[in-house]
Short mmCIF file of C-alpha atoms in Angstrom, two decimals:
data_model
loop_
_atom_site.label_atom_id
_atom_site.label_comp_id
_atom_site.label_asym_id
_atom_site.label_seq_id
_atom_site.Cartn_x
_atom_site.Cartn_y
_atom_site.Cartn_z
CA MET U 1478 38.67 -97.70 115.04
CA LYS U 1479 36.70 -94.61 114.15
CA ARG U 1480 38.35 -91.23 114.52
CA PRO U 1481 35.27 -89.58 116.15
CA GLU U 1482 35.64 -92.04 119.06
CA LEU U 1483 38.86 -90.34 120.12
CA ALA U 1484 39.33 -87.56 122.63
CA ALA U 1485 39.92 -84.17 120.97
CA PRO U 1486 43.72 -84.16 121.52
CA LEU U 1487 44.01 -87.59 119.87
CA LYS U 1488 41.47 -86.85 117.15
CA ALA U 1489 43.57 -83.90 115.96
CA ALA U 1490 45.99 -84.69 113.17
CA TYR U 1491 49.46 -85.70 114.27
CA ASP U 1492 51.74 -82.72 114.71
CA LYS U 1493 55.45 -83.26 115.23
CA HIS U 1494 55.65 -80.32 117.62
CA ARG U 1495 52.95 -81.78 119.88
CA GLY U 1496 54.32 -85.27 119.26
CA PHE U 1497 51.00 -87.13 119.12
CA GLY U 1498 47.67 -87.32 117.30
CA ALA U 1499 45.83 -89.22 114.57
CA ILE U 1500 47.75 -90.24 111.47
CA LYS U 1501 47.50 -92.47 108.42
CA VAL U 1502 50.19 -94.80 107.08
CA PRO U 1503 51.29 -95.49 103.50
CA ASP U 1504 51.20 -99.29 103.86
CA ALA U 1505 49.11 -101.06 101.25
CA GLY U 1506 45.60 -101.81 102.45
CA TYR U 1507 45.84 -99.38 105.37
CA GLU U 1508 45.81 -96.05 103.52
CA ASN U 1509 42.37 -95.07 104.80
CA ILE U 1510 42.83 -96.25 108.39
CA TRP U 1511 43.59 -93.84 111.25
CA PHE U 1512 46.26 -94.77 113.78
CA ILE U 1513 47.11 -93.10 117.08
CA VAL U 1514 50.52 -91.74 117.91
CA PRO U 1515 49.99 -91.69 121.69
CA PRO U 1516 51.14 -88.89 123.98
CA PRO U 1517 53.57 -89.70 126.77
CA PRO U 1518 52.03 -90.49 130.17
CA PRO U 1519 50.90 -87.30 131.92
CA ARG U 1520 53.06 -85.58 134.50
CA LYS U 1521 50.13 -83.70 135.95
CA LEU U 1522 46.93 -85.48 136.87
CA ILE U 1523 43.80 -83.69 135.72
CA CYS U 1524 41.33 -86.54 136.20
CA ASP U 1525 39.24 -87.09 139.31
CA LEU U 1526 41.06 -89.79 141.24
CA PRO U 1527 39.07 -92.64 142.85
CA LEU U 1528 40.30 -91.65 146.31
CA ARG U 1529 38.62 -94.39 148.34
CA ALA U 1530 39.87 -97.09 146.01
CA LEU U 1531 43.36 -95.58 146.07
CA ALA U 1532 43.37 -95.44 149.87
CA LYS U 1533 42.50 -99.16 150.08
CA ALA U 1534 45.06 -100.17 147.47
CA CYS U 1535 47.84 -98.08 149.03
CA SER U 1536 47.04 -99.57 152.43
CA VAL U 1537 47.32 -103.09 151.00
CA LEU U 1538 50.65 -102.32 149.33
CA ALA U 1539 52.01 -100.75 152.53
CA ARG U 1540 51.39 -104.05 154.33
CA GLN U 1541 53.30 -106.09 151.77
CA PRO U 1542 56.70 -107.35 153.00
CA ASP U 1543 59.82 -105.46 151.98
CA PHE U 1544 61.21 -107.29 148.94
CA ALA U 1545 64.76 -106.96 150.31
CA SER U 1546 63.89 -108.67 153.61
CA LEU U 1547 61.87 -111.73 152.63
CA THR U 1548 61.66 -114.76 154.90
CA SER U 1549 62.13 -118.26 153.52
CA LEU U 1550 58.35 -118.68 153.52
CA ASP U 1551 57.92 -115.37 151.68
CA LYS U 1552 60.35 -116.63 149.02
CA LEU U 1553 58.55 -119.96 148.74
CA VAL U 1554 55.17 -118.30 148.26
CA SER U 1555 56.69 -115.81 145.82
CA TYR U 1556 58.07 -118.75 143.81
CA TYR U 1557 54.57 -120.20 143.52
CA PHE U 1558 52.87 -116.88 142.80
CA VAL U 1559 55.29 -116.04 139.99
CA ARG U 1560 54.39 -119.31 138.32
CA ARG U 1561 50.69 -118.79 138.83
CA GLU U 1562 51.07 -115.31 137.32
CA ALA U 1563 52.90 -116.74 134.31
CA VAL U 1564 50.11 -119.24 133.71
CA GLU U 1565 47.31 -116.67 134.11
CA SER U 1566 48.99 -113.91 132.09
CA SER U 1567 49.81 -116.31 129.26
CA ARG U 1568 46.28 -117.70 129.29
CA LEU U 1569 44.97 -114.19 128.60
CA GLU U 1570 46.85 -114.39 125.29
CA GLY U 1571 45.63 -117.90 124.42
CA ILE U 1572 48.81 -119.66 125.55
CA TRP U 1573 47.47 -122.55 127.60
CA SER U 1574 49.40 -124.25 130.34
CA THR U 1575 48.74 -125.39 133.90
CA ILE U 1576 50.41 -125.16 137.26
CA ASP U 1577 51.02 -128.92 137.00
CA GLN U 1578 53.04 -128.47 133.83
CA ILE U 1579 55.03 -125.54 135.19
CA LEU U 1580 55.88 -127.28 138.49
CA THR U 1581 56.69 -130.67 136.96
CA PRO U 1582 60.46 -131.27 137.19
CA GLY U 1583 62.14 -130.14 134.01
CA THR U 1584 63.77 -133.50 133.32
CA VAL U 1585 60.35 -135.17 133.30
CA ALA U 1586 58.66 -132.48 131.21
CA ASP U 1587 61.50 -132.51 128.70
CA SER U 1588 61.38 -136.30 128.40
CA GLN U 1589 57.70 -135.99 127.44
CA GLY U 1590 58.48 -133.54 124.66
CA ALA U 1591 56.45 -130.78 126.33
CA PRO U 1592 54.75 -128.47 123.82
CA ASP U 1593 56.48 -125.17 123.20
CA GLY U 1594 53.55 -123.30 124.78
CA ARG U 1595 54.39 -124.84 128.14
CA GLN U 1596 58.03 -123.97 127.71
CA SER U 1597 56.98 -120.41 126.88
CA VAL U 1598 55.10 -120.14 130.18
CA ARG U 1599 58.06 -121.55 132.08
CA GLY U 1600 60.26 -118.99 130.38
CA TYR U 1601 57.83 -116.27 131.45
CA ALA U 1602 58.15 -117.32 135.11
CA HIS U 1603 61.94 -117.46 135.00
CA THR U 1604 62.05 -114.05 133.29
CA ILE U 1605 59.90 -112.40 135.98
CA GLU U 1606 62.12 -113.83 138.73
CA LYS U 1607 65.30 -112.66 137.05
CA TYR U 1608 64.05 -109.12 136.52
CA LEU U 1609 62.55 -108.85 140.00
CA ALA U 1610 66.06 -109.24 141.39
CA ARG U 1611 67.37 -106.60 138.98
CA ALA U 1612 64.56 -104.20 139.82
CA ALA U 1613 65.40 -104.52 143.51
CA ALA U 1614 68.95 -103.39 142.73
CA LEU U 1615 68.34 -100.83 139.97
CA LYS U 1616 64.99 -99.39 141.08
CA GLU U 1617 63.34 -97.31 138.33
CA ARG U 1618 66.51 -97.43 136.24
CA ILE U 1619 65.40 -100.96 135.23
CA PHE U 1620 62.95 -99.45 132.73
CA THR U 1621 64.96 -99.27 129.54
CA GLN U 1622 64.34 -100.40 125.99
CA GLU U 1623 66.98 -103.08 126.49
CA THR U 1624 65.05 -104.49 129.46
CA VAL U 1625 61.70 -104.43 127.68
CA ARG U 1626 63.10 -106.01 124.55
CA GLN U 1627 64.90 -108.71 126.52
CA ILE U 1628 61.75 -109.52 128.53
CA HIS U 1629 59.84 -109.85 125.27
CA LYS U 1630 62.55 -112.03 123.76
CA GLU U 1631 62.58 -114.41 126.71
CA ILE U 1632 58.79 -114.63 126.91
CA VAL U 1633 58.01 -115.31 123.23
CA ALA U 1634 61.15 -117.20 122.17
CA LYS U 1635 59.41 -120.56 122.71
CA ASP U 1636 55.88 -119.42 121.92
CA PRO U 1637 54.78 -121.64 119.00
CA ARG U 1638 52.37 -118.95 117.73
CA PHE U 1639 54.87 -116.10 117.56
CA ARG U 1640 55.85 -115.21 114.00
CA GLY U 1641 58.49 -112.56 114.27
CA VAL U 1642 61.86 -111.73 115.76
CA PRO U 1643 61.75 -112.05 119.57
CA GLY U 1644 62.74 -108.76 121.17
CA ALA U 1645 62.43 -106.73 117.95
CA LEU U 1646 60.30 -103.58 118.00
CA ARG U 1647 57.78 -103.04 115.25
CA SER U 1648 59.49 -101.08 112.50
CA PRO U 1649 58.57 -99.96 108.96
CA GLY U 1650 58.68 -102.62 106.29
CA LYS U 1651 59.08 -105.53 108.69
CA PRO U 1652 56.57 -108.40 109.10
CA GLY U 1653 53.98 -107.59 111.75
CA ALA U 1654 54.80 -103.88 111.63
CA ILE U 1655 51.14 -102.84 111.50
CA VAL U 1656 49.02 -103.87 114.48
CA GLN U 1657 45.31 -103.46 115.05
CA ILE U 1658 43.52 -104.53 118.21
CA GLY U 1659 40.09 -106.16 118.35
CA GLY U 1660 37.22 -105.88 115.92
CA SER U 1661 36.18 -108.24 113.13
CA PHE U 1662 37.98 -109.19 109.96
CA ARG U 1663 37.45 -105.70 108.54
CA LYS U 1664 40.31 -103.31 109.30
CA GLU U 1665 37.85 -100.47 109.75
CA GLU U 1666 36.16 -102.20 112.70
CA SER U 1667 39.19 -102.56 114.95
CA THR U 1668 38.90 -101.47 118.58
CA CYS U 1669 42.15 -99.53 118.63
CA ASN U 1670 45.03 -98.86 116.26
CA PRO U 1671 48.30 -98.39 118.17
CA ALA U 1672 51.31 -96.34 117.18
CA PRO U 1673 52.37 -96.75 113.53
CA PRO U 1674 55.72 -98.54 113.17
CA ALA U 1675 57.65 -95.35 112.39
CA PHE U 1676 56.69 -93.98 115.82
CA VAL U 1677 57.07 -97.10 117.96
CA ALA U 1678 60.63 -96.57 119.21
CA SER U 1679 60.12 -92.91 120.14
CA SER U 1680 56.70 -93.51 121.71
CA LEU U 1681 58.05 -96.43 123.75
CA GLN U 1682 60.97 -94.31 124.91
CA ALA U 1683 58.55 -91.65 126.16
CA VAL U 1684 56.77 -94.29 128.29
CA LEU U 1685 60.07 -95.63 129.61
CA ASP U 1686 61.32 -92.13 130.44
CA TRP U 1687 58.18 -91.73 132.56
CA LEU U 1688 58.51 -95.17 134.22
CA SER U 1689 62.18 -94.59 134.97
CA ASP U 1690 61.65 -91.15 136.53
CA GLU U 1691 62.81 -91.77 140.11
CA LYS U 1692 61.69 -88.34 141.29
CA LEU U 1693 58.16 -88.90 139.99
CA ALA U 1694 58.01 -92.29 141.72
CA GLN U 1695 59.51 -91.12 145.00
CA SER U 1696 57.25 -88.05 145.12
CA GLY U 1697 54.24 -90.26 144.49
CA ASP U 1698 55.23 -92.67 147.23
CA ALA U 1699 55.65 -89.68 149.55
CA GLY U 1700 52.09 -88.56 148.78
CA ILE U 1701 53.13 -85.62 146.60
CA GLY U 1702 51.63 -85.00 143.16
CA GLY U 1703 49.12 -87.84 143.12
CA PHE U 1704 51.33 -90.40 141.36
CA THR U 1705 51.02 -93.11 144.00
CA LEU U 1706 52.07 -96.63 143.02
CA PRO U 1707 48.56 -97.76 141.90
CA VAL U 1708 48.32 -94.67 139.67
CA ARG U 1709 51.74 -95.41 138.16
CA LEU U 1710 50.77 -99.04 137.58
CA ALA U 1711 47.61 -97.96 135.76
CA LEU U 1712 49.03 -95.14 133.65
CA GLY U 1713 52.26 -96.89 132.75
CA HIS U 1714 50.32 -99.95 131.60
CA ALA U 1715 47.77 -97.99 129.59
CA HIS U 1716 50.44 -96.06 127.73
CA PHE U 1717 52.68 -99.09 127.16
CA GLU U 1718 49.75 -100.95 125.61
CA ALA U 1719 48.85 -97.86 123.56
CA VAL U 1720 52.29 -98.03 121.97
CA HIS U 1721 52.06 -101.83 121.49
CA PRO U 1722 55.76 -101.99 120.68
CA PHE U 1723 55.85 -105.60 119.47
CA SER U 1724 53.96 -107.49 116.79
CA ASP U 1725 52.65 -109.87 119.49
CA GLY U 1726 53.21 -110.54 123.19
CA ASN U 1727 52.55 -106.97 124.34
CA GLY U 1728 50.02 -107.95 126.98
CA ARG U 1729 52.39 -110.42 128.62
CA VAL U 1730 55.25 -107.92 128.61
CA GLY U 1731 53.02 -105.12 129.92
CA ARG U 1732 51.78 -107.29 132.78
CA ALA U 1733 55.34 -108.39 133.55
CA LEU U 1734 56.21 -104.74 134.22
CA TRP U 1735 53.70 -104.51 137.09
CA PRO U 1736 55.66 -106.64 139.59
CA LEU U 1737 58.84 -104.79 138.62
CA GLN U 1738 57.20 -101.47 139.49
CA MET U 1739 56.12 -102.89 142.86
CA VAL U 1740 59.61 -104.12 143.64
CA CYS U 1741 61.03 -100.72 142.69
CA ALA U 1742 58.81 -99.38 145.49
CA ALA U 1743 60.30 -102.06 147.79
CA HIS U 1744 57.10 -104.16 147.96
CA LEU U 1745 56.74 -107.90 147.49
CA PRO U 1746 54.53 -107.91 144.38
CA VAL U 1747 50.81 -108.45 144.39
CA TYR U 1748 50.07 -110.35 141.18
CA LEU U 1749 47.19 -109.01 139.12
CA SER U 1750 46.71 -111.24 136.07
CA GLY U 1751 44.23 -113.54 137.83
CA PHE U 1752 41.95 -110.57 138.49
CA VAL U 1753 42.46 -109.28 134.93
CA GLU U 1754 41.52 -112.70 133.55
CA ALA U 1755 38.41 -112.91 135.75
CA TYR U 1756 37.27 -109.41 134.77
CA ARG U 1757 38.75 -109.03 131.32
CA GLY U 1758 35.69 -107.19 129.99
CA ASP U 1759 36.04 -104.47 132.62
CA TYR U 1760 39.78 -104.38 131.98
CA GLY U 1761 39.28 -103.91 128.25
CA ARG U 1762 36.78 -101.08 128.72
CA ALA U 1763 39.02 -99.30 131.22
CA LEU U 1764 42.02 -99.63 128.93
CA GLN U 1765 40.09 -98.25 125.96
CA ALA U 1766 38.89 -95.27 127.99
CA ALA U 1767 42.49 -94.46 128.90
CA GLN U 1768 43.89 -94.98 125.41
CA LYS U 1769 41.12 -93.44 123.29
CA LYS U 1770 39.64 -90.83 125.65
CA LEU U 1771 42.66 -90.10 127.88
CA ALA U 1772 40.23 -90.79 130.73
CA TYR U 1773 42.26 -92.53 133.41
CA GLY U 1774 39.86 -92.82 136.34
CA GLU U 1775 38.44 -96.19 135.28
CA ILE U 1776 41.79 -97.92 134.72
CA ILE U 1777 43.14 -96.53 138.02
CA GLU U 1778 40.09 -97.84 139.88
CA PHE U 1779 40.41 -101.21 138.14
CA ILE U 1780 44.05 -101.55 139.19
CA CYS U 1781 43.18 -100.55 142.76
CA GLU U 1782 40.53 -103.27 142.91
CA ALA U 1783 42.97 -105.76 141.37
CA ILE U 1784 45.50 -104.97 144.09
CA VAL U 1785 42.97 -105.35 146.92
CA ARG U 1786 41.45 -108.54 145.55
CA GLY U 1787 44.81 -109.93 144.44
CA GLN U 1788 46.30 -109.47 147.90
CA ALA U 1789 43.30 -111.17 149.54
CA GLU U 1790 43.61 -114.07 147.12
CA GLY U 1791 47.34 -114.30 147.78
CA ALA U 1792 46.95 -114.15 151.55
CA ALA U 1793 44.44 -117.02 151.56
CA THR U 1794 46.66 -119.10 149.31
CA ARG U 1795 49.75 -118.35 151.37
CA ALA U 1796 48.07 -119.33 154.64
CA ALA U 1797 46.95 -122.65 153.18
CA ILE U 1798 50.38 -123.48 151.72
CA VAL U 1799 52.22 -122.52 154.90
CA GLY U 1800 49.85 -124.70 156.92
CA MET U 1801 50.13 -127.82 154.74
CA PRO U 1802 52.90 -129.66 156.68
CA ALA U 1803 50.99 -129.24 159.96
CA LEU U 1804 47.81 -130.48 158.26
CA TRP U 1805 49.62 -133.53 156.92
CA ILE U 1806 51.14 -134.32 160.34
CA LYS U 1807 47.71 -134.00 161.95
CA ARG U 1808 46.32 -136.42 159.38
CA ALA U 1809 48.74 -139.26 160.13
CA ARG U 1810 51.53 -140.32 162.44
CA PHE U 1811 55.15 -140.06 161.31
CA ARG U 1812 58.19 -141.52 163.00
CA GLU U 1813 60.50 -138.78 164.34
CA GLY U 1814 63.35 -138.17 161.91
CA SER U 1815 61.93 -140.51 159.27
CA ALA U 1816 62.41 -139.82 155.58
CA ALA U 1817 58.63 -139.58 155.15
CA LEU U 1818 58.41 -136.84 157.80
CA ARG U 1819 61.37 -134.95 156.32
CA ALA U 1820 59.79 -135.25 152.88
CA LEU U 1821 56.86 -133.06 153.96
CA ASP U 1822 59.02 -129.94 153.76
CA VAL U 1823 60.21 -131.02 150.31
CA LEU U 1824 56.63 -131.46 149.08
CA GLN U 1825 55.69 -128.07 150.45
CA ARG U 1826 58.48 -126.57 148.30
CA GLN U 1827 58.20 -128.95 145.34
CA PRO U 1828 54.73 -130.47 145.16
CA ILE U 1829 55.59 -132.62 142.14
CA VAL U 1830 58.59 -134.89 142.66
CA THR U 1831 60.31 -138.01 141.42
CA ILE U 1832 62.10 -140.64 143.47
CA ALA U 1833 65.45 -139.31 142.24
CA LEU U 1834 64.51 -135.73 143.16
CA LEU U 1835 63.49 -136.72 146.70
CA GLN U 1836 66.63 -138.83 147.04
CA GLY U 1837 68.77 -135.83 146.20
CA GLU U 1838 66.85 -133.44 148.47
CA LEU U 1839 67.04 -135.71 151.54
CA LYS U 1840 70.47 -137.24 150.79
CA ILE U 1841 69.11 -140.77 151.14
CA THR U 1842 69.22 -143.90 149.00
CA ASN U 1843 66.92 -144.45 146.08
CA GLU U 1844 65.18 -147.26 147.96
CA ALA U 1845 64.65 -145.08 151.05
CA ALA U 1846 63.11 -142.35 148.88
CA ARG U 1847 60.80 -144.89 147.23
CA LEU U 1848 59.66 -146.23 150.61
CA ALA U 1849 59.10 -142.69 151.94
CA LEU U 1850 56.84 -141.86 148.99
CA GLU U 1851 54.90 -145.09 149.49
CA GLN U 1852 54.30 -144.08 153.11
CA LEU U 1853 53.16 -140.61 152.01
CA ILE U 1854 50.68 -142.19 149.60
CA GLU U 1855 49.32 -144.42 152.38
CA ARG U 1856 48.93 -141.39 154.67
CA GLY U 1857 47.02 -139.35 152.10
CA VAL U 1858 49.74 -136.78 151.47
CA ALA U 1859 50.87 -137.61 147.93
CA ARG U 1860 49.61 -139.47 144.90
CA ASN U 1861 51.48 -141.65 142.47
CA ARG U 1862 50.63 -140.12 139.11
CA GLY U 1863 52.22 -142.94 137.20
CA ARG U 1864 55.19 -143.21 134.92
CA PHE U 1865 56.24 -140.34 132.71
CA GLY U 1866 59.03 -141.43 130.45
CA ARG U 1867 61.40 -143.42 132.64
CA GLU U 1868 60.35 -141.92 135.95
CA LEU U 1869 57.45 -142.24 138.35
CA VAL U 1870 55.95 -138.87 139.31
CA PHE U 1871 54.36 -138.12 142.69
CA ALA U 1872 52.26 -135.08 143.57
CA ALA U 1873 51.00 -133.28 146.66
CA GLU U 1874 47.64 -132.75 144.98
CA GLU U 1875 46.29 -130.33 147.59
CA ILE U 1876 48.96 -127.73 146.83
CA ILE U 1877 48.39 -128.17 143.10
CA ALA U 1878 44.64 -127.67 143.63
CA LEU U 1879 45.27 -124.52 145.68
CA LEU U 1880 47.44 -122.95 143.00
CA SER U 1881 45.27 -123.96 140.04
CA ARG U 1882 41.90 -122.92 141.44
CA PRO U 1883 40.08 -120.09 139.63
CA PHE U 1884 40.72 -116.58 140.93
CA GLY U 1885 38.57 -115.79 143.95
CA SER U 1886 37.33 -119.34 144.46
CA ASP U 1887 37.20 -120.99 147.87
CA VAL U 1888 40.39 -122.34 149.45
CA VAL U 1889 38.55 -125.01 151.45
CA GLN U 1890 36.83 -126.31 148.32
CA ALA U 1891 40.18 -126.42 146.50
CA LEU U 1892 41.67 -128.48 149.32
CA LYS U 1893 38.74 -130.89 149.12
CA GLU U 1894 39.32 -131.25 145.38
CA GLY U 1895 42.97 -131.95 146.06
CA GLN U 1896 42.03 -134.60 148.61
CA ARG U 1897 39.72 -136.24 146.08
CA ALA U 1898 42.55 -136.26 143.56
CA LEU U 1899 44.74 -138.11 146.10
CA LYS U 1900 42.33 -141.05 145.86
CA LYS U 1901 42.45 -141.38 142.09
CA THR U 1902 44.10 -144.44 140.62
CA VAL U 1903 47.57 -144.36 139.13
CA LYS U 1904 47.80 -143.45 135.48
CA PRO U 1905 48.84 -146.33 133.21
CA SER U 1906 52.58 -146.54 132.61
#
């Protein structure tokens, strides 16, 4: 990172009275490198806001269901979207997993000795769900250092690449204390150099004070001051990433804060990581403009577009998932009250099942569950994926295809791919 690239307020040497600016650190090998002590997020907007984009994004968010009054179908779709978000957000950091792996029953995955990366993504999904519920109760008071550190701890605890203390902020003298983003192997060619370790805790607290300001949030939601929810999502994220409070995992934690902010505003979240992954170059440029130039218009417009496109993607996926049982019934005849017919609702909720799981869900015998799954295979609803460990695994491949399709791709094509998968032969035992 070159100092001339920075906006004048950041280019100026750090001054403790201002609380931000460019600074060098005494750490060996970094003595000639400039780092940025970032300012807190602004409380007055001086940039030109992308008003049309904001109007569209705010309209989309206003149509989202109230998080406190979700229907059973809302909760089902939310369950799937949280897991899709965990997969996509983790993939941005090189942690590879799939919807299949995340939705496979835990007993089966564990029996296969699932790699830690998969467990990390599962942990990410469970963490989001847990903190969504807390955000609904606490509102903006959820944004504390304890929350952020705990989210980090739960996300990276089973990440095989993480080499540090989960939940520990970067601090002087500790491994991973110095962080540089992007560039080549030369320190001087980094894209951005976040807060030095001595300033991490105080800089993070400044961001959290801003995120937890209920008056700022409520005024913004009331149309006063310009800090509407999309603006808060953009600015809060840019400044959190500018601090980069952890040695690794900052992107995943920063993206996990987005749905919490939406729930604080009473909205069912629109998940954004799929859009970020699809347009990561635009995301990176917008983030750099905010962090190095204090120019926020680009990142605000990016988040607005992510909200609009993310909601459209979610709506198409939701409609297809909600309509699956009717599609299956149209495809084949089922005897009224039969276990196979009752199993359709189970597969809509849990598209990867075992005989034992279906037995428990329907309160039927093991043999009746086995026969029901055989009938579903014959009717083109499920596929026998073969034996994993001691258990046979069955999948409603169309739902898996819907959830695993690339962001923005066609729902109809995904369903066709799922139908083709239904015809594949059973994996060897």
